[in-house]
Coordinates of N, CA and C in Angstrom, one line a residue:
R28 N -21.7 3.6 4.3 CA -20.7 4.5 5.2 C -19.8 5.1 4.1
L29 N -19.2 6.4 4.3 CA -18.1 6.9 3.5 C -16.7 6.1 4.3
H30 N -16.0 5.1 3.1 CA -14.4 4.7 3.4 C -13.7 6.2 3.4
T31 N -13.1 6.3 5.0 CA -12.4 7.2 5.3 C -10.8 7.7 4.6
G32 N -10.7 6.6 3.6 CA -8.9 6.7 3.0 C -9.1 5.8 2.2
P33 N -8.3 6.2 1.1 CA -8.5 4.9 -0.1 C -7.2 4.3 0.0
A34 N -5.6 5.0 0.1 CA -4.7 4.0 0.3 C -4.7 2.8 1.7
M35 N -3.9 2.1 1.2 CA -4.0 1.2 2.1 C -5.4 0.6 2.7
A36 N -5.4 0.0 4.1 CA -7.0 -0.5 4.3 C -7.6 0.0 5.9
D37 N -8.6 0.3 6.0 CA -9.1 0.0 7.3 C -9.1 -1.3 7.9
L38 N -9.1 -1.9 9.1 CA -9.4 -2.9 9.7 C -10.0 -3.4 9.0
G39 N -11.3 -3.3 9.1 CA -12.8 -3.8 9.1 C -13.0 -4.3 7.2
D40 N -11.9 -3.8 6.4 CA -12.3 -3.9 5.4 C -11.3 -4.9 4.9
L41 N -10.4 -5.9 5.8 CA -10.2 -7.0 5.5 C -10.5 -8.1 5.1
E42 N -12.4 -8.2 5.2 CA -12.6 -9.1 4.8 C -12.9 -9.2 3.7
F43 N -12.5 -8.0 2.6 CA -12.6 -8.4 1.2 C -11.6 -9.0 0.6
V44 N -10.6 -9.3 1.1 CA -9.4 -9.7 0.7 C -8.9 -10.9 1.3
A45 N -9.7 -11.3 2.3 CA -9.4 -12.7 3.1 C -9.4 -13.7 2.1
S46 N -10.0 -13.9 1.3 CA -10.0 -15.1 0.3 C -8.8 -15.4 -0.2
T47 N -7.6 -14.1 -0.4 CA -6.3 -14.3 -0.9 C -5.0 -14.9 0.1
G48 N -5.8 -14.9 1.6 CA -4.9 -15.3 2.4 C -4.5 -14.2 3.6
A49 N -4.9 -13.0 3.3 CA -4.7 -11.9 4.0 C -5.5 -11.9 5.4
V50 N -5.0 -12.5 6.3 CA -6.0 -12.7 7.6 C -5.0 -12.3 8.8
L51 N -5.6 -11.5 9.4 CA -4.6 -11.4 10.5 C -5.5 -11.9 12.1
S52 N -4.2 -12.4 12.6 CA -4.6 -13.2 14.1 C -5.9 -12.3 14.8
L53 N -6.9 -12.9 15.6 CA -7.7 -12.0 16.7 C -6.6 -10.9 17.6
T54 N -5.5 -11.3 17.9 CA -4.8 -11.0 19.0 C -4.3 -9.6 18.0
H55 N -3.6 -10.0 16.9 CA -3.2 -8.6 16.2 C -4.1 -7.3 15.9
T56 N -5.6 -7.9 15.6 CA -6.4 -7.3 14.9 C -6.9 -6.5 16.3
S57 N -7.3 -7.5 17.6 CA -7.3 -6.2 18.6 C -6.7 -5.7 18.9
A58 N -5.2 -5.8 19.1 CA -4.0 -4.7 19.4 C -4.5 -3.6 18.6
M59 N -4.1 -3.5 17.5 CA -4.3 -2.9 16.8 C -5.7 -1.7 16.5
Q60 N -6.8 -2.3 17.2 CA -7.9 -1.6 16.8 C -7.6 -0.3 18.0
S61 N -6.7 -0.5 18.7 CA -6.3 0.7 19.6 C -5.2 1.3 19.6
S62 N -4.2 0.6 18.8 CA -3.0 1.0 18.5 C -2.5 1.9 17.7
L63 N -3.3 2.2 16.3 CA -3.6 2.3 15.3 C -4.3 4.0 15.3
P64 N -5.2 4.1 16.3 CA -5.8 5.5 16.1 C -4.9 6.2 17.3
L65 N -4.1 5.5 18.1 CA -3.3 6.3 19.2 C -2.1 6.5 18.3
L66 N -1.7 5.9 17.2 CA -0.6 6.2 16.3 C -1.0 7.7 15.9
K67 N -2.5 7.5 15.1 CA -3.0 8.6 14.4 C -2.9 10.0 15.3
K68 N -3.0 9.9 16.6 CA -3.2 11.1 17.3 C -1.8 11.6 17.8
N69 N -0.7 10.7 18.2 CA 0.2 11.3 18.8 C 1.0 12.0 17.0
Y70 N 1.0 11.1 16.3 CA 1.9 12.1 15.4 C 1.0 13.0 14.4
K71 N -0.2 13.2 14.7 CA -1.1 14.2 14.2 C -1.6 13.9 12.4
F72 N -1.7 12.9 12.4 CA -1.7 12.2 10.9 C -3.2 12.6 10.9
S73 N -3.4 12.7 8.9 CA -4.9 12.9 8.7 C -5.5 11.6 8.9
A74 N -4.7 10.4 8.6 CA -5.6 9.2 8.8 C -4.2 8.0 9.1
V75 N -4.7 7.0 9.6 CA -3.4 5.7 9.8 C -4.4 4.7 9.0
K76 N -3.8 4.1 8.3 CA -3.9 2.6 7.4 C -3.2 1.6 8.0
F77 N -3.9 0.6 8.0 CA -3.1 -0.8 7.8 C -2.5 -1.0 6.2
W78 N -1.0 -0.9 6.2 CA -0.6 -1.3 4.8 C -0.5 -3.0 4.6
G79 N -0.1 -3.9 5.7 CA 0.0 -5.0 5.5 C 0.7 -5.9 6.1
K80 N 1.5 -7.0 5.8 CA 2.5 -8.0 6.3 C 3.4 -8.3 5.7
L81 N 4.7 -8.2 5.8 CA 5.9 -8.7 5.2 C 6.2 -9.8 6.1
T82 N 6.9 -11.1 5.6 CA 7.1 -12.2 6.6 C 9.0 -12.3 6.0
G83 N 9.3 -12.7 7.3 CA 10.8 -12.9 7.2 C 11.2 -14.4 7.9
R84 N 12.5 -14.4 8.0 CA 13.0 -15.8 7.9 C 12.6 -16.4 9.6
L85 N 12.9 -15.3 10.3 CA 12.8 -15.7 11.8 C 11.5 -14.6 12.7
G86 N 10.8 -14.0 11.6 CA 9.4 -13.0 12.1 C 8.7 -12.3 11.2
D87 N 7.9 -12.0 11.5 CA 7.2 -11.4 10.6 C 7.0 -9.8 11.1
Y88 N 6.3 -9.1 9.8 CA 6.4 -7.3 10.1 C 5.0 -6.8 9.9
L89 N 4.4 -6.4 11.1 CA 2.9 -5.8 10.4 C 3.3 -4.1 10.3
I90 N 2.9 -3.8 9.2 CA 3.0 -2.6 8.5 C 1.9 -1.7 8.6
A91 N 2.2 -0.3 8.8 CA 1.2 1.0 9.3 C 1.5 2.0 8.0
A92 N 0.7 2.8 7.8 CA 1.4 3.8 7.1 C 0.2 5.2 7.2
G93 N 1.0 6.4 8.2 CA 0.5 7.2 8.2 C 0.2 8.2 7.4
I94 N -0.9 9.0 7.2 CA -1.3 10.2 6.2 C -1.1 11.6 6.7
Q95 N -0.1 12.3 6.0 CA 0.1 13.7 6.5 C -1.0 14.3 5.8
S96 N -1.3 14.6 4.5 CA -1.7 15.3 3.9 C -2.4 14.9 2.9
S97 N -1.8 14.2 1.8 CA -1.8 13.7 0.5 C -1.9 12.0 0.6
Y98 N -2.7 11.5 -0.2 CA -2.5 9.8 -0.3 C -1.5 9.4 -1.4
T99 N -1.2 10.4 -1.9 CA 0.0 9.8 -3.2 C 1.3 10.0 -2.8
S100 N 1.5 10.7 -1.8 CA 2.9 11.4 -1.4 C 3.2 11.4 0.3
G101 N 4.5 11.7 0.8 CA 4.6 11.8 1.9 C 4.4 11.1 3.0
K102 N 3.9 9.7 2.4 CA 3.5 8.8 3.4 C 4.7 7.9 4.6
L103 N 4.4 8.2 5.9 CA 5.4 7.5 6.8 C 4.9 6.3 7.2
F104 N 6.0 5.5 7.1 CA 5.6 4.1 7.5 C 6.3 3.4 8.8
F105 N 5.3 2.4 9.4 CA 5.9 2.2 10.8 C 5.5 0.5 10.4
F106 N 6.4 0.1 11.6 CA 6.4 -1.5 11.4 C 6.4 -2.1 13.1
C107 N 5.7 -3.0 13.4 CA 5.8 -3.4 14.9 C 5.8 -5.1 14.4
Q108 N 5.8 -5.8 15.5 CA 5.3 -7.4 15.1 C 4.6 -7.5 16.5
D109 N 4.1 -6.5 17.5 CA 2.9 -7.4 18.0 C 1.5 -6.8 18.1
G110 N 1.4 -5.6 17.0 CA 0.2 -4.8 16.6 C 0.0 -3.9 17.7
V111 N 1.2 -3.5 18.7 CA 0.9 -2.5 19.7 C 2.1 -1.9 19.7
S112 N 3.2 -2.1 19.5 CA 4.3 -1.2 19.4 C 4.9 -0.9 18.1
W113 N 4.3 0.3 17.5 CA 5.0 1.0 16.4 C 6.4 1.7 16.5
A114 N 7.2 1.4 15.7 CA 8.6 1.8 15.3 C 8.4 2.8 13.9
Q115 N 8.6 4.1 13.9 CA 8.8 4.7 12.4 C 10.0 4.5 11.6
L116 N 9.7 3.7 10.2 CA 10.7 3.5 9.5 C 11.6 5.0 9.1
P117 N 12.8 4.8 8.6 CA 13.4 5.6 8.4 C 13.0 6.1 6.6
R118 N 13.4 7.2 6.2 CA 13.5 8.0 5.0 C 14.8 7.6 4.3
L119 N 14.7 6.9 3.3 CA 16.1 6.3 2.5 C 16.6 7.4 1.8
G120 N 17.7 7.9 1.6 CA 18.3 8.6 0.6 C 18.9 7.8 -0.8
A121 N 19.3 8.5 -1.6 CA 19.2 8.1 -3.0 C 20.5 6.8 -2.7
S122 N 21.7 7.1 -1.8 CA 22.7 5.9 -1.7 C 22.3 4.8 -1.0
E123 N 21.1 4.9 -0.4 CA 21.0 3.7 0.8 C 19.7 3.0 -0.2
R124 N 19.0 3.8 -1.4 CA 17.9 2.9 -1.7 C 18.7 2.4 -3.0
A125 N 20.1 2.3 -3.2 CA 21.1 1.9 -4.3 C 21.6 0.5 -3.6
A126 N 22.0 0.9 -2.2 CA 22.1 -0.6 -1.6 C 21.2 -1.5 -1.2
C127 N 20.3 -1.0 -1.0 CA 19.2 -2.2 -1.2 C 18.9 -2.6 -2.1
A128 N 18.7 -1.5 -3.4 CA 18.4 -2.4 -4.6 C 19.7 -3.2 -5.2
A129 N 20.6 -3.2 -4.7 CA 21.8 -4.5 -5.2 C 21.7 -5.2 -4.2
L130 N 21.2 -5.8 -3.6 CA 21.1 -6.5 -2.5 C 20.0 -7.7 -3.1
L131 N 18.8 -7.0 -3.7 CA 17.4 -7.9 -3.9 C 18.3 -8.7 -4.5
P132 N 17.4 -10.0 -5.0 CA 16.3 -10.5 -3.9 C 16.5 -11.1 -2.6
A133 N 17.0 -10.0 -1.9 CA 17.2 -10.8 -0.9 C 16.3 -11.0 0.2
A134 N 16.0 -11.9 0.9 CA 14.8 -12.0 1.7 C 15.1 -11.4 2.9
L135 N 14.0 -10.7 3.7 CA 13.7 -10.1 5.3 C 14.2 -11.3 6.2
E136 N 15.1 -10.9 7.1 CA 15.3 -11.9 8.3 C 13.9 -12.0 9.6
G137 N 13.5 -10.8 9.5 CA 12.7 -11.1 10.4 C 13.0 -10.6 11.9
D138 N 14.0 -10.1 11.7 CA 15.0 -9.3 13.4 C 15.4 -7.7 12.9
I139 N 14.8 -7.0 13.3 CA 15.1 -5.4 13.0 C 16.5 -4.8 13.2
A140 N 17.4 -5.7 13.7 CA 19.1 -5.4 14.1 C 19.7 -6.3 13.4
H141 N 19.1 -6.8 12.2 CA 19.8 -7.9 11.7 C 20.7 -6.6 10.7
V142 N 22.0 -7.2 10.5 CA 22.7 -6.6 9.2 C 23.0 -7.3 7.5
H143 N 22.8 -7.0 6.9 CA 22.7 -8.1 5.8 C 24.1 -7.8 5.0
P144 N 24.4 -8.3 3.8 CA 25.8 -8.3 3.4 C 25.7 -6.7 2.5
G145 N 27.3 -6.4 2.5 CA 27.3 -4.8 2.3 C 26.7 -3.8 3.1
G146 N 26.7 -4.2 4.5 CA 26.5 -3.3 5.6 C 25.2 -2.9 5.5
V147 N 23.7 -3.4 4.4 CA 22.8 -3.0 4.5 C 22.0 -3.4 5.8
V148 N 21.4 -2.5 6.8 CA 20.3 -2.7 7.6 C 19.2 -3.1 7.5
E149 N 18.4 -3.9 8.2 CA 17.3 -4.8 7.8 C 16.2 -3.6 8.1
E150 N 16.0 -2.6 9.0 CA 15.0 -1.7 8.4 C 15.2 -1.0 7.3
N151 N 16.5 -0.5 6.4 CA 16.4 0.2 5.4 C 15.9 -1.1 4.2
L152 N 16.2 -2.3 4.4 CA 15.9 -3.1 3.4 C 14.1 -3.1 3.3
L153 N 13.4 -3.0 4.5 CA 12.3 -3.2 4.7 C 11.5 -2.0 4.4
T154 N 12.2 -0.9 4.3 CA 11.4 0.4 3.8 C 11.4 0.7 2.3
H155 N 12.9 0.1 2.0 CA 12.8 -0.1 0.4 C 12.0 -1.0 -0.4
I156 N 11.6 -2.3 0.2 CA 10.7 -2.8 -0.1 C 9.3 -2.3 -0.4
I157 N 8.7 -1.8 0.9 CA 7.6 -1.2 0.9 C 7.2 -0.2 -0.1
E158 N 8.6 0.7 -0.2 CA 8.1 1.9 -1.1 C 8.0 1.1 -3.0
S159 N 9.1 -0.1 -3.0 CA 8.8 -0.6 -4.1 C 7.8 -0.6 -4.8
I160 N 6.8 -1.5 -3.7 CA 5.7 -1.9 -3.6 C 4.7 -0.7 -4.3
E161 N 4.4 -0.1 -3.2 CA 3.9 1.5 -3.3 C 4.2 2.0 -4.8
E162 N 5.5 2.1 -5.0 CA 5.6 2.7 -6.3 C 4.8 1.7 -7.8
D163 N 5.2 0.6 -7.5 CA 5.0 -0.3 -8.6 C 3.3 -0.8 -8.5
A164 N 3.0 -0.9 -8.0 CA 1.6 -1.7 -7.3 C 0.5 -0.9 -6.7
A165 N 0.8 0.4 -6.2 CA -0.1 0.9 -5.6 C -1.4 1.7 -6.5
I166 N -2.6 1.0 -6.0 CA -3.8 1.4 -7.1 C -5.2 1.8 -6.4
A167 N -5.7 2.6 -7.1 CA -7.1 2.9 -6.5 C -8.2 3.3 -7.3
P168 N -9.3 3.0 -7.5 CA -10.5 3.4 -8.0 C -10.4 4.8 -8.9
A169 N -10.3 4.8 -10.3 CA -10.4 6.4 -10.3 C -11.7 7.0 -10.3
G170 N -11.3 8.4 -9.9 CA -12.7 9.2 -9.2 C -12.3 9.2 -7.6
S171 N -11.6 8.2 -7.1 CA -11.9 8.4 -5.7 C -11.0 9.1 -4.9
L172 N -10.3 9.4 -5.4 CA -9.3 11.1 -5.0 C -9.5 12.0 -5.5
M173 N -9.6 13.3 -5.2 CA -9.3 14.7 -5.5 C -8.4 15.6 -5.1
L174 N -7.8 16.4 -6.1 CA -7.1 17.5 -5.5 C -7.5 18.3 -4.9
S175 N -7.1 18.8 -3.4 CA -7.4 20.0 -2.8 C -7.4 21.3 -3.5
G176 N -7.1 22.3 -2.8 CA -6.8 23.7 -3.2 C -5.3 23.7 -3.1
A177 N -4.7 23.2 -2.1 CA -3.4 23.2 -1.5 C -2.5 22.1 -2.5
G178 N -3.1 21.6 -3.6 CA -2.7 20.5 -4.3 C -2.3 19.0 -3.7
A179 N -2.4 18.4 -2.5 CA -3.0 17.4 -2.0 C -3.8 16.7 -2.5
A180 N -3.5 15.2 -2.6 CA -4.8 14.1 -2.7 C -5.3 13.7 -1.8
T181 N -6.7 13.6 -1.8 CA -7.2 13.3 -0.7 C -8.7 12.7 -0.9
P182 N -9.4 12.0 -0.3 CA -10.8 11.1 -0.6 C -11.7 12.4 -1.3
N183 N -12.2 11.5 -2.0 CA -14.2 12.2 -2.9 C -14.3 11.8 -2.5
P184 N -15.4 12.8 -1.5 CA -16.4 12.4 -0.8 C -17.5 12.2 -1.6
A185 N -17.4 12.5 -2.9 CA -18.6 12.2 -3.8 C -18.2 10.6 -4.6
Y186 N -17.7 10.1 -4.5 CA -17.4 8.7 -5.0 C -18.1 7.7 -4.1
T187 N -18.5 6.8 -4.9 CA -19.6 5.8 -4.4 C -19.9 4.6 -4.9
G188 N -18.7 4.6 -6.2 CA -18.4 2.9 -6.7 C -19.3 3.0 -7.5
P189 N -19.8 2.2 -8.3 CA -18.2 0.7 -8.5 C -17.3 1.5 -8.9
A190 N -15.8 1.0 -9.0 CA -14.6 1.0 -10.1 C -15.1 0.5 -11.6
T191 N -15.1 1.6 -12.0 CA -15.2 1.7 -13.4 C -13.6 1.6 -13.7
G192 N -12.8 1.8 -13.5 CA -10.9 1.7 -14.0 C -10.1 2.3 -12.3
W193 N -9.3 1.5 -12.7 CA -7.8 2.2 -12.0 C -6.8 2.8 -12.3
V194 N -6.6 3.6 -11.0 CA -5.6 4.8 -11.9 C -4.1 4.3 -10.6
R195 N -2.8 4.8 -10.6 CA -1.5 4.3 -10.3 C -1.4 5.6 -9.1
L196 N -1.7 5.7 -7.8 CA -0.7 6.5 -6.8 C 0.2 6.7 -7.4
G197 N 1.2 6.3 -7.4 CA 2.8 6.9 -8.1 C 2.9 7.2 -9.1
M198 N 2.0 7.8 -9.7 CA 2.3 8.1 -11.0 C 1.3 9.3 -11.7
P199 N 1.8 10.8 -11.1 CA 0.9 11.6 -11.5 C 0.7 11.6 -13.3
K200 N -0.7 12.6 -14.1 CA -0.2 12.6 -15.0 C 0.2 14.0 -15.4
A201 N 0.6 14.2 -16.7 CA 1.5 15.3 -17.1 C 0.2 16.5 -17.3
A202 N 0.0 17.2 -16.3 CA -1.0 18.4 -16.4 C -1.3 18.7 -18.5
D203 N -2.5 18.7 -18.1 CA -3.2 19.2 -19.6 C -4.0 20.4 -19.5
P204 N -3.3 21.5 -20.1 CA -4.2 22.9 -20.1 C -5.3 22.9 -20.5
L205 N -5.9 22.1 -21.6 CA -7.0 22.2 -22.1 C -8.1 21.3 -21.6
Q206 N -7.8 20.8 -20.0 CA -8.7 20.1 -19.5 C -9.3 21.0 -18.3
P207 N -10.8 20.7 -18.9 CA -11.8 21.5 -17.7 C -10.9 21.9 -16.3
A208 N -11.1 22.6 -15.2 CA -10.4 22.6 -13.8 C -11.0 21.4 -13.0
L209 N -12.4 21.4 -13.2 CA -13.0 20.4 -12.4 C -12.7 19.2 -12.3
A210 N -12.5 18.8 -13.9 CA -12.1 17.5 -14.4 C -10.8 17.0 -13.7
A211 N -10.0 17.8 -14.4 CA -8.6 17.7 -13.8 C -8.4 17.7 -12.1
R212 N -9.3 18.0 -11.3 CA -9.1 17.7 -9.8 C -9.3 16.0 -9.7
T213 N -10.2 15.5 -10.6 CA -10.1 14.3 -10.5 C -9.7 13.1 -11.1
D214 N -9.0 13.7 -12.1 CA -8.0 12.8 -13.2 C -7.0 13.7 -13.1
F215 N -6.3 13.2 -12.2 CA -4.6 13.6 -12.3 C -3.7 12.7 -12.0
L216 N -4.3 11.2 -12.4 CA -3.1 10.0 -12.0 C -3.5 9.2 -13.3
E217 N -2.1 8.5 -13.7 CA -2.3 7.7 -14.7 C -2.9 6.5 -14.4
S218 N -3.7 6.1 -15.4 CA -4.2 4.9 -15.7 C -3.3 3.4 -15.6
S219 N -4.1 2.3 -14.5 CA -3.4 1.4 -14.2 C -2.6 0.3 -15.5
D220 N -3.6 0.9 -16.6 CA -3.2 0.1 -18.0 C -2.1 0.5 -18.4
T221 N -1.5 1.4 -17.9 CA 0.0 1.9 -18.2 C 1.2 0.6 -17.6
I222 N 0.8 0.2 -16.5 CA 1.6 -0.7 -15.6 C 2.1 -2.0 -16.9
Q223 N 3.1 -2.2 -16.8 CA 4.3 -3.0 -17.5 C 4.7 -4.2 -16.9
P224 N 4.6 -5.4 -17.8 CA 4.0 -5.8 -18.8 C 2.6 -5.7 -18.7
K225 N 2.1 -5.6 -19.7 CA 0.3 -6.0 -19.9 C -0.2 -7.1 -19.6
G226 N -1.5 -7.1 -19.1 CA -1.7 -8.7 -17.8 C -1.4 -8.4 -16.7
A227 N -0.4 -7.7 -16.2 CA 0.1 -8.1 -14.9 C -0.8 -7.9 -13.7
L228 N -1.8 -7.1 -14.2 CA -3.1 -7.2 -13.3 C -3.9 -8.1 -13.3
V229 N -4.7 -8.4 -12.4 CA -5.4 -9.8 -12.8 C -7.1 -9.0 -11.6
S230 N -7.7 -9.3 -12.7 CA -9.2 -8.7 -11.7 C -10.1 -9.9 -11.6
V231 N -10.8 -9.8 -10.2 CA -11.2 -11.2 -9.7 C -12.7 -10.6 -9.1
I232 N -13.6 -11.0 -9.1 CA -14.5 -10.8 -8.4 C -14.4 -11.9 -7.3
D233 N -14.4 -11.2 -5.8 CA -14.2 -11.8 -4.7 C -15.3 -12.8 -4.2
A234 N -15.7 -13.9 -4.4 CA -17.2 -14.4 -4.2 C -17.6 -14.1 -2.9
P235 N -16.8 -14.5 -1.6 CA -17.5 -14.3 -0.4 C -18.3 -13.2 0.1
T236 N -17.7 -12.0 -0.5 CA -18.1 -10.8 -0.3 C -18.9 -9.7 -1.7
G237 N -18.4 -10.4 -2.9 CA -18.6 -9.4 -4.1 C -18.0 -8.3 -4.5
A238 N -17.0 -8.5 -3.7 CA -16.1 -7.2 -3.7 C -15.0 -7.3 -5.3
A239 N -14.8 -6.1 -5.9 CA -13.8 -6.1 -6.9 C -12.6 -6.0 -6.5
T240 N -11.7 -7.1 -6.9 CA -10.2 -7.3 -6.5 C -9.5 -7.2 -7.8
V241 N -8.5 -6.6 -7.3 CA -7.1 -6.6 -8.8 C -6.1 -6.9 -7.8
R242 N -5.6 -8.4 -8.3 CA -4.1 -8.6 -7.9 C -2.9 -8.7 -8.7
S243 N -2.0 -8.3 -8.1 CA -0.6 -8.1 -9.1 C 0.0 -9.1 -9.2
L244 N 0.7 -9.4 -10.3 CA 1.5 -10.8 -10.5 C 3.2 -10.2 -10.7
I245 N 3.0 -8.9 -10.5 CA 4.2 -8.6 -10.3 C 5.0 -8.5 -8.8
Y246 N 4.0 -8.1 -8.0 CA 3.8 -8.1 -6.6 C 2.9 -9.1 -6.0
P247 N 3.4 -10.6 -6.1 CA 2.1 -11.5 -5.8 C 2.0 -11.1 -4.2
G248 N 0.8 -11.1 -4.2 CA 0.8 -10.9 -2.3 C -0.3 -9.1 -2.7
F249 N 0.0 -8.5 -3.6 CA -0.6 -7.4 -3.5 C -2.1 -8.0 -4.1
V250 N -3.1 -6.9 -3.2 CA -4.6 -6.9 -4.0 C -5.1 -5.5 -3.7
A251 N -5.7 -5.2 -4.6 CA -7.0 -4.2 -4.4 C -8.4 -4.4 -4.1
F252 N -9.0 -3.6 -3.7 CA -10.4 -3.8 -3.8 C -11.0 -2.6 -3.6
S253 N -12.4 -2.9 -3.8 CA -13.4 -2.2 -4.5 C -15.1 -2.4 -4.0
K254 N -16.0 -2.3 -3.1 CA -17.1 -2.3 -3.1 C -18.0 -1.4 -2.4
G255 N -18.6 -0.6 -3.6 CA -19.5 1.0 -2.9 C -18.3 1.7 -2.8
D256 N -18.6 2.3 -2.0 CA -17.9 3.4 -1.5 C -16.7 3.1 -0.4
R257 N -16.2 1.3 -0.4 CA -15.5 1.3 0.6 C -14.1 0.6 -0.4
W258 N -13.2 0.7 -0.2 CA -12.1 0.5 -0.9 C -10.2 0.9 -0.8
G259 N -9.4 0.1 -0.7 CA -8.0 0.0 -0.5 C -7.4 -0.7 -1.1
Y260 N -5.9 -1.0 -0.6 CA -5.3 -2.1 -1.1 C -4.2 -2.7 0.1
C261 N -3.5 -3.7 0.1 CA -2.9 -4.5 1.0 C -2.0 -5.1 0.7
Y262 N -0.9 -5.1 1.0 CA 0.2 -6.6 0.9 C 0.2 -7.7 1.7
W263 N 0.6 -8.9 1.4 CA 1.0 -9.9 1.8 C 1.7 -10.5 1.5
G264 N 2.9 -10.8 2.0 CA 4.5 -11.9 1.6 C 5.1 -11.7 2.1
S265 N 6.4 -12.2 1.0 CA 7.8 -11.7 1.4 C 8.5 -10.3 1.0
G266 N 7.6 -9.6 0.1 CA 8.3 -8.6 -0.6 C 8.8 -9.1 -1.9
A267 N 9.3 -10.3 -2.1 CA 10.1 -10.4 -3.4 C 9.3 -9.9 -5.1
K268 N 10.0 -9.7 -5.5 CA 9.2 -9.0 -7.2 C 9.5 -10.3 -7.8
N269 N 8.3 -10.4 -8.6 CA 8.3 -11.8 -9.6 C 8.9 -10.9 -11.2
Y270 N 10.4 -11.3 -11.3 CA 11.0 -11.0 -12.3 C 10.3 -12.0 -13.8
D271 N 9.7 -13.0 -13.4 CA 9.4 -13.6 -14.1 C 8.3 -13.5 -15.3
V272 N 7.6 -12.5 -14.5 CA 6.0 -12.3 -14.7 C 5.8 -12.4 -16.4
A273 N 6.6 -11.6 -17.3 CA 6.3 -11.6 -18.8 C 6.0 -13.0 -19.0
F274 N 6.9 -13.7 -18.7 CA 6.8 -15.2 -19.3 C 5.6 -16.0 -18.9
M275 N 5.2 -15.6 -17.7 CA 3.8 -16.1 -17.1 C 2.6 -15.8 -18.1
L276 N 2.6 -14.8 -18.7 CA 1.3 -14.0 -19.6 C 1.4 -14.6 -21.1
P277 N 0.1 -14.9 -21.4 CA -0.2 -15.5 -22.8 C 0.6 -14.7 -24.1

């Protein structure tokens, strides 16, 4: 079957990352099988994807992403703790991002009403962590996305795998006036090879499913997967960035 969207994951694709510990309870899975399509309908999204699970001291957050038109920009993020009642996370301004960045590596409390030092509210910190992981870690198989006539990054129906390389969803390439127009429609994102430090991505074949996976040492808990035309990514963890990754590499 054709995978309906590259970014994040369809619930049925989580089998490809289960060996990393990214496993949902039956209760949450069943709830989201109903609630995610409803979220898509209510907000008129082109797609809604399960993004992952962020752990807090008192509770955990399930995260979903709504795709409006493009898979590389303009996503709206939602959270819930029961798989049913989704609430939209805010869009942060520059001052709010700076306040959250100054607070890191603060841990999430797991209570959306919690106020952190400096007056930073939990929902802003949650949003900032998600956006940071998206910017630094989100990748997709090369050629799996294409630019529409309106300039939106959409699933490439011709992509059938396997992944021969990976590209960064948050890092568009500079336009090359000499590149043929057809090639430019699928070659518009920077290679994951540009992620620093070198060696921060680890490729592993998932033994139970045979899927190709890529795991991030910068954000442990982030894993991208690809098998045939099915691919995506998710994150499972506290949201902490590994600032010591350079010392872990040979």
